[in-house]
Short mmCIF file of N, CA, C and O in Angstrom, two decimals:
data_model
loop_
_atom_site.label_atom_id
_atom_site.label_comp_id
_atom_site.label_asym_id
_atom_site.label_seq_id
_atom_site.Cartn_x
_atom_site.Cartn_y
_atom_site.Cartn_z
N MET A 194 -6.93 -4.24 6.06
CA MET A 194 -5.36 -4.26 5.25
C MET A 194 -4.55 -5.03 6.09
O MET A 194 -3.29 -5.27 5.61
N ALA A 195 -5.09 -5.44 7.30
CA ALA A 195 -3.95 -6.24 8.10
C ALA A 195 -3.39 -7.51 7.48
O ALA A 195 -2.42 -7.89 7.85
N ASP A 196 -4.29 -8.04 6.48
CA ASP A 196 -3.81 -9.34 5.96
C ASP A 196 -2.80 -9.03 4.66
O ASP A 196 -2.43 -10.18 4.08
N LYS A 197 -2.51 -7.99 4.24
CA LYS A 197 -1.58 -7.57 3.18
C LYS A 197 -0.33 -7.44 3.80
O LYS A 197 -0.11 -6.60 4.85
N ALA A 198 0.60 -7.87 3.07
CA ALA A 198 2.07 -7.77 3.42
C ALA A 198 2.63 -6.52 3.10
O ALA A 198 3.40 -5.81 3.90
N VAL A 199 2.27 -5.94 2.10
CA VAL A 199 2.58 -4.59 1.54
C VAL A 199 1.39 -3.77 1.47
O VAL A 199 0.37 -4.14 0.93
N PRO A 200 1.51 -2.52 2.19
CA PRO A 200 0.20 -1.77 2.09
C PRO A 200 0.22 -1.07 0.64
O PRO A 200 1.06 -0.99 0.04
N HIS A 201 -1.16 -0.92 0.32
CA HIS A 201 -1.32 -0.20 -0.93
C HIS A 201 -2.15 1.15 -0.82
O HIS A 201 -2.94 1.39 0.29
N PHE A 202 -1.73 2.24 -1.58
CA PHE A 202 -2.27 3.53 -1.64
C PHE A 202 -2.66 3.93 -2.77
O PHE A 202 -2.42 3.43 -3.95
N HIS A 203 -3.66 4.84 -2.78
CA HIS A 203 -4.21 5.34 -4.01
C HIS A 203 -4.29 6.87 -3.83
O HIS A 203 -4.25 7.43 -2.73
N ASN A 204 -4.69 7.67 -5.00
CA ASN A 204 -4.94 9.18 -4.59
C ASN A 204 -6.20 9.44 -5.65
O ASN A 204 -6.06 10.49 -6.39
N ASP A 205 -7.11 8.93 -5.23
CA ASP A 205 -8.43 9.33 -5.77
C ASP A 205 -8.61 10.86 -5.33
O ASP A 205 -9.41 11.45 -6.04
N LEU A 206 -8.18 11.21 -4.28
CA LEU A 206 -8.61 12.66 -3.94
C LEU A 206 -7.72 13.68 -4.54
O LEU A 206 -8.17 14.80 -4.53
N GLY A 207 -6.87 13.33 -5.26
CA GLY A 207 -5.99 14.29 -5.88
C GLY A 207 -5.10 15.09 -5.09
O GLY A 207 -4.93 16.24 -5.67
N VAL A 208 -4.79 14.55 -4.09
CA VAL A 208 -3.82 15.42 -3.27
C VAL A 208 -2.39 15.58 -3.66
O VAL A 208 -2.04 14.79 -4.43
N ALA A 209 -1.91 16.80 -3.32
CA ALA A 209 -0.44 16.73 -3.81
C ALA A 209 0.53 15.94 -2.97
O ALA A 209 1.61 15.46 -3.98
N VAL A 210 0.45 15.70 -2.04
CA VAL A 210 1.36 14.62 -1.12
C VAL A 210 0.55 13.87 -0.40
O VAL A 210 -0.43 14.38 0.19
N ILE A 211 1.04 12.40 -0.33
CA ILE A 211 0.34 11.58 0.58
C ILE A 211 1.49 11.21 1.49
O ILE A 211 2.56 10.75 1.03
N GLN A 212 1.19 11.42 2.73
CA GLN A 212 2.10 11.18 3.98
C GLN A 212 1.91 9.89 4.26
O GLN A 212 0.84 9.28 4.36
N VAL A 213 2.99 8.88 4.26
CA VAL A 213 2.90 7.40 4.67
C VAL A 213 3.81 7.17 5.62
O VAL A 213 4.88 7.81 5.95
N GLY A 214 3.29 5.95 6.56
CA GLY A 214 4.18 5.52 7.52
C GLY A 214 5.18 4.50 7.03
O GLY A 214 5.94 3.73 7.94
N SER A 215 4.94 4.20 5.95
CA SER A 215 5.81 2.95 5.21
C SER A 215 6.84 3.40 4.41
O SER A 215 6.52 4.25 3.53
N ARG A 216 7.94 2.77 4.17
CA ARG A 216 9.02 3.21 3.13
C ARG A 216 8.92 2.27 1.91
O ARG A 216 9.34 2.73 0.98
N GLU A 217 8.10 1.19 1.97
CA GLU A 217 8.02 0.26 1.03
C GLU A 217 6.42 -0.08 0.91
O GLU A 217 5.77 -0.56 1.85
N PHE A 218 5.83 0.10 -0.22
CA PHE A 218 4.31 0.08 -0.51
C PHE A 218 4.15 -0.02 -1.87
O PHE A 218 4.97 0.08 -2.79
N MET A 219 2.78 -0.41 -2.24
CA MET A 219 2.22 -0.28 -3.62
C MET A 219 1.40 0.98 -3.91
O MET A 219 0.55 1.20 -3.10
N CYS A 220 1.61 1.63 -4.98
CA CYS A 220 0.72 2.69 -5.27
C CYS A 220 -0.16 1.91 -6.51
O CYS A 220 0.36 1.43 -7.41
N ILE A 221 -1.34 2.38 -6.41
CA ILE A 221 -2.45 1.83 -7.56
C ILE A 221 -2.93 2.91 -8.14
O ILE A 221 -3.97 2.56 -9.07
N GLY A 222 -2.54 4.10 -8.00
CA GLY A 222 -3.11 5.27 -8.80
C GLY A 222 -4.44 5.76 -8.18
O GLY A 222 -4.44 6.62 -7.28
N ALA A 223 -5.54 5.27 -8.75
CA ALA A 223 -7.03 5.46 -8.26
C ALA A 223 -7.47 4.12 -7.94
O ALA A 223 -6.89 2.98 -8.14
N ARG A 224 -8.50 4.09 -7.31
CA ARG A 224 -9.32 2.95 -6.95
C ARG A 224 -9.77 2.19 -8.10
O ARG A 224 -10.13 2.84 -9.03
N PRO A 225 -9.74 0.80 -7.94
CA PRO A 225 -10.36 0.26 -9.18
C PRO A 225 -11.95 0.65 -9.39
O PRO A 225 -12.60 0.83 -8.47
N PRO A 226 -12.16 0.46 -10.68
CA PRO A 226 -11.59 -0.16 -11.68
C PRO A 226 -10.81 1.02 -12.80
O PRO A 226 -10.15 0.60 -13.62
N PHE A 227 -10.47 2.05 -11.86
CA PHE A 227 -9.52 3.04 -12.79
C PHE A 227 -8.11 3.04 -12.40
O PHE A 227 -7.45 3.94 -12.45
N ASP A 228 -7.90 2.04 -11.60
CA ASP A 228 -6.31 2.12 -11.09
C ASP A 228 -5.25 1.80 -12.15
O ASP A 228 -5.88 1.36 -13.47
N HIS A 229 -4.07 2.15 -11.89
CA HIS A 229 -2.97 2.01 -12.87
C HIS A 229 -2.31 0.60 -12.50
O HIS A 229 -2.60 0.03 -11.36
N PRO A 230 -1.31 0.15 -13.26
CA PRO A 230 -0.81 -1.18 -12.80
C PRO A 230 -0.23 -0.88 -11.34
O PRO A 230 0.43 0.11 -10.96
N HIS A 231 -0.42 -1.97 -10.38
CA HIS A 231 0.18 -1.84 -9.04
C HIS A 231 1.43 -1.68 -9.05
O HIS A 231 2.11 -2.87 -9.20
N VAL A 232 2.23 -0.87 -8.72
CA VAL A 232 3.82 -0.67 -8.69
C VAL A 232 4.28 -0.63 -7.23
O VAL A 232 3.85 0.14 -6.45
N PHE A 233 5.26 -1.43 -7.12
CA PHE A 233 5.96 -1.41 -5.74
C PHE A 233 6.99 -0.33 -5.84
O PHE A 233 7.68 -0.04 -6.69
N LEU A 234 6.78 0.42 -4.75
CA LEU A 234 7.62 1.79 -4.36
C LEU A 234 8.69 1.64 -3.11
O LEU A 234 7.81 1.11 -2.19
N ASP A 235 9.82 1.71 -3.25
CA ASP A 235 10.76 1.63 -1.97
C ASP A 235 11.44 2.77 -1.97
O ASP A 235 12.48 3.28 -2.86
N MET A 236 11.31 3.55 -0.92
CA MET A 236 12.16 4.76 -0.61
C MET A 236 13.47 4.54 -0.20
O MET A 236 14.28 5.57 -0.46
N GLY A 237 13.91 3.32 0.18
CA GLY A 237 15.21 3.27 0.76
C GLY A 237 15.47 4.18 1.76
O GLY A 237 14.78 4.16 2.91
N THR A 238 16.50 4.93 1.65
CA THR A 238 16.79 5.85 2.68
C THR A 238 16.36 7.22 2.56
O THR A 238 16.46 8.30 3.32
N GLU A 239 15.76 7.46 1.53
CA GLU A 239 14.99 8.83 1.01
C GLU A 239 13.70 9.06 1.96
O GLU A 239 13.40 8.03 2.41
N ASP A 240 13.41 10.23 1.84
CA ASP A 240 12.00 10.47 2.67
C ASP A 240 10.95 10.73 1.64
O ASP A 240 9.89 11.05 2.31
N GLU A 241 11.11 10.57 0.56
CA GLU A 241 9.97 10.80 -0.57
C GLU A 241 10.24 10.16 -1.85
O GLU A 241 11.42 9.88 -2.03
N ILE A 242 9.23 9.96 -2.57
CA ILE A 242 9.24 9.21 -3.94
C ILE A 242 7.99 9.53 -4.66
O ILE A 242 6.87 9.66 -4.13
N ILE A 243 8.30 9.41 -6.03
CA ILE A 243 7.13 9.74 -6.92
C ILE A 243 6.85 8.62 -7.61
O ILE A 243 7.49 7.99 -8.24
N CYS A 244 5.51 8.30 -7.82
CA CYS A 244 5.00 7.18 -8.70
C CYS A 244 5.33 7.31 -9.92
O CYS A 244 4.77 8.50 -10.61
N GLN A 245 6.05 6.55 -10.83
CA GLN A 245 6.24 6.78 -12.14
C GLN A 245 4.97 6.86 -13.21
O GLN A 245 4.96 7.29 -14.31
N TYR A 246 3.92 6.25 -12.67
CA TYR A 246 2.49 6.19 -13.40
C TYR A 246 1.61 7.42 -13.32
O TYR A 246 1.22 7.99 -14.07
N CYS A 247 1.63 7.69 -11.99
CA CYS A 247 0.47 8.79 -11.76
C CYS A 247 1.16 9.96 -11.12
O CYS A 247 0.29 11.03 -10.93
N SER A 248 2.47 10.05 -10.81
CA SER A 248 3.11 11.29 -10.54
C SER A 248 2.79 11.61 -9.05
O SER A 248 2.89 12.66 -8.52
N THR A 249 2.25 10.80 -8.34
CA THR A 249 1.84 11.06 -6.86
C THR A 249 3.15 11.07 -6.02
O THR A 249 3.83 10.38 -6.20
N LEU A 250 3.28 12.07 -5.30
CA LEU A 250 4.39 12.21 -4.35
C LEU A 250 4.00 11.71 -2.94
O LEU A 250 2.96 12.02 -2.53
N TYR A 251 4.72 10.74 -2.45
CA TYR A 251 4.60 10.06 -1.39
C TYR A 251 5.83 10.63 -0.32
O TYR A 251 6.85 10.54 -0.93
N ARG A 252 5.41 10.74 0.93
CA ARG A 252 6.37 11.44 1.88
C ARG A 252 6.34 10.62 3.04
O ARG A 252 5.27 10.41 3.55
N HIS A 253 7.51 9.95 3.51
CA HIS A 253 7.59 9.27 4.64
C HIS A 253 7.45 10.24 6.03
O HIS A 253 8.07 11.29 5.90
N ARG A 254 6.50 9.79 6.62
CA ARG A 254 6.36 10.79 8.01
C ARG A 254 6.58 9.54 9.11
O ARG A 254 5.58 9.02 9.59
N PRO A 255 7.53 9.63 9.87
CA PRO A 255 7.87 8.45 10.92
C PRO A 255 6.78 8.48 11.99
O PRO A 255 6.65 7.35 12.59
N GLY A 256 6.08 9.39 12.29
CA GLY A 256 5.05 9.45 13.26
C GLY A 256 3.87 8.62 13.01
O GLY A 256 3.12 8.20 13.68
N LEU A 257 3.81 8.27 11.68
CA LEU A 257 2.54 7.47 11.21
C LEU A 257 2.88 5.95 11.36
O LEU A 257 4.19 5.72 11.23
N LYS A 258 1.99 5.00 11.74
CA LYS A 258 2.09 3.68 11.71
C LYS A 258 2.33 3.17 10.40
O LYS A 258 1.76 3.56 9.51
N ALA A 259 2.96 1.97 10.22
CA ALA A 259 3.29 1.28 8.91
C ALA A 259 1.87 0.80 8.29
O ALA A 259 1.03 0.60 9.23
N GLY A 260 1.75 1.18 7.11
CA GLY A 260 0.53 0.75 6.35
C GLY A 260 -0.60 2.09 6.57
O GLY A 260 -1.69 1.82 6.00
N THR A 261 -0.35 3.03 7.02
CA THR A 261 -1.37 4.27 7.39
C THR A 261 -0.77 5.31 6.40
O THR A 261 0.49 5.37 5.95
N ALA A 262 -1.82 6.30 6.25
CA ALA A 262 -1.55 7.41 5.51
C ALA A 262 -2.23 8.52 5.84
O ALA A 262 -3.04 8.59 6.70
N ASP A 263 -1.67 9.93 5.56
CA ASP A 263 -2.41 11.13 5.68
C ASP A 263 -2.35 11.84 4.58
O ASP A 263 -1.58 12.11 4.01
N PRO A 264 -3.60 11.91 3.94
CA PRO A 264 -4.88 11.39 4.38
C PRO A 264 -5.38 10.11 4.52
O PRO A 264 -4.83 9.32 3.53
N ALA A 265 -6.00 9.73 5.53
CA ALA A 265 -6.35 8.19 5.79
C ALA A 265 -7.06 7.64 4.69
O ALA A 265 -7.16 6.37 4.40
N ALA A 266 -7.87 8.36 3.93
CA ALA A 266 -8.64 7.78 2.92
C ALA A 266 -7.85 7.39 1.72
O ALA A 266 -8.31 6.61 0.91
N CYS A 267 -6.71 7.52 1.86
CA CYS A 267 -5.62 7.20 0.50
C CYS A 267 -5.24 5.64 0.73
O CYS A 267 -4.58 5.12 -0.01
N VAL A 268 -5.52 5.04 1.95
CA VAL A 268 -5.04 3.76 2.07
C VAL A 268 -6.28 2.81 1.43
O VAL A 268 -7.42 3.16 1.66
N TRP A 269 -5.79 1.83 0.58
CA TRP A 269 -6.72 1.36 -0.23
C TRP A 269 -6.76 -0.21 0.59
O TRP A 269 -5.87 -0.93 0.87
N ASP A 270 -8.10 -0.65 0.71
CA ASP A 270 -8.43 -1.94 1.20
C ASP A 270 -9.42 -2.73 0.31
O ASP A 270 -10.55 -1.97 0.16
N ASP A 271 -8.77 -3.71 -0.42
CA ASP A 271 -9.75 -4.31 -1.39
C ASP A 271 -11.08 -4.83 -0.98
O ASP A 271 -12.15 -5.07 -1.54
N ARG A 272 -11.23 -5.16 0.58
CA ARG A 272 -12.37 -5.50 0.81
C ARG A 272 -13.47 -4.42 1.02
O ARG A 272 -14.70 -4.69 0.80
N THR A 273 -13.14 -3.10 1.12
CA THR A 273 -14.07 -2.12 1.21
C THR A 273 -14.64 -1.78 -0.32
O THR A 273 -15.58 -1.41 -0.62
N THR A 274 -13.39 -1.91 -1.32
CA THR A 274 -13.92 -2.08 -2.80
C THR A 274 -15.06 -2.66 -3.19
O THR A 274 -15.71 -2.55 -3.88
N ALA A 275 -14.85 -4.07 -2.82
CA ALA A 275 -15.92 -5.05 -3.21
C ALA A 275 -17.50 -4.95 -2.60
O ALA A 275 -18.32 -5.21 -3.25
N ALA A 276 -17.41 -4.17 -1.48
CA ALA A 276 -18.75 -4.09 -0.82
C ALA A 276 -19.18 -2.68 -1.42
O ALA A 276 -20.44 -2.40 -1.23
N ALA A 277 -18.42 -1.84 -2.05
CA ALA A 277 -18.80 -0.55 -2.56
C ALA A 277 -19.72 -0.88 -3.82
O ALA A 277 -19.81 -1.74 -4.37
#
């Protein structure tokens, strides 16, 4: 994911909340080919945001590095998708 300017996250695990280290990112819903339109989400000064497509709740956690998530499996990297 280091080559992406904007981190991408998915919720294949179906967790209630994804903690993220970025306030601006893309939600893709599920991993391809079951993804929804990739939507840009910007929390601004808020600490959480809900994706309007899949209703995933994202919460900013300052202790996480930008582009990372908890659970870590929710970070999408298209290079791993191609290999799967």
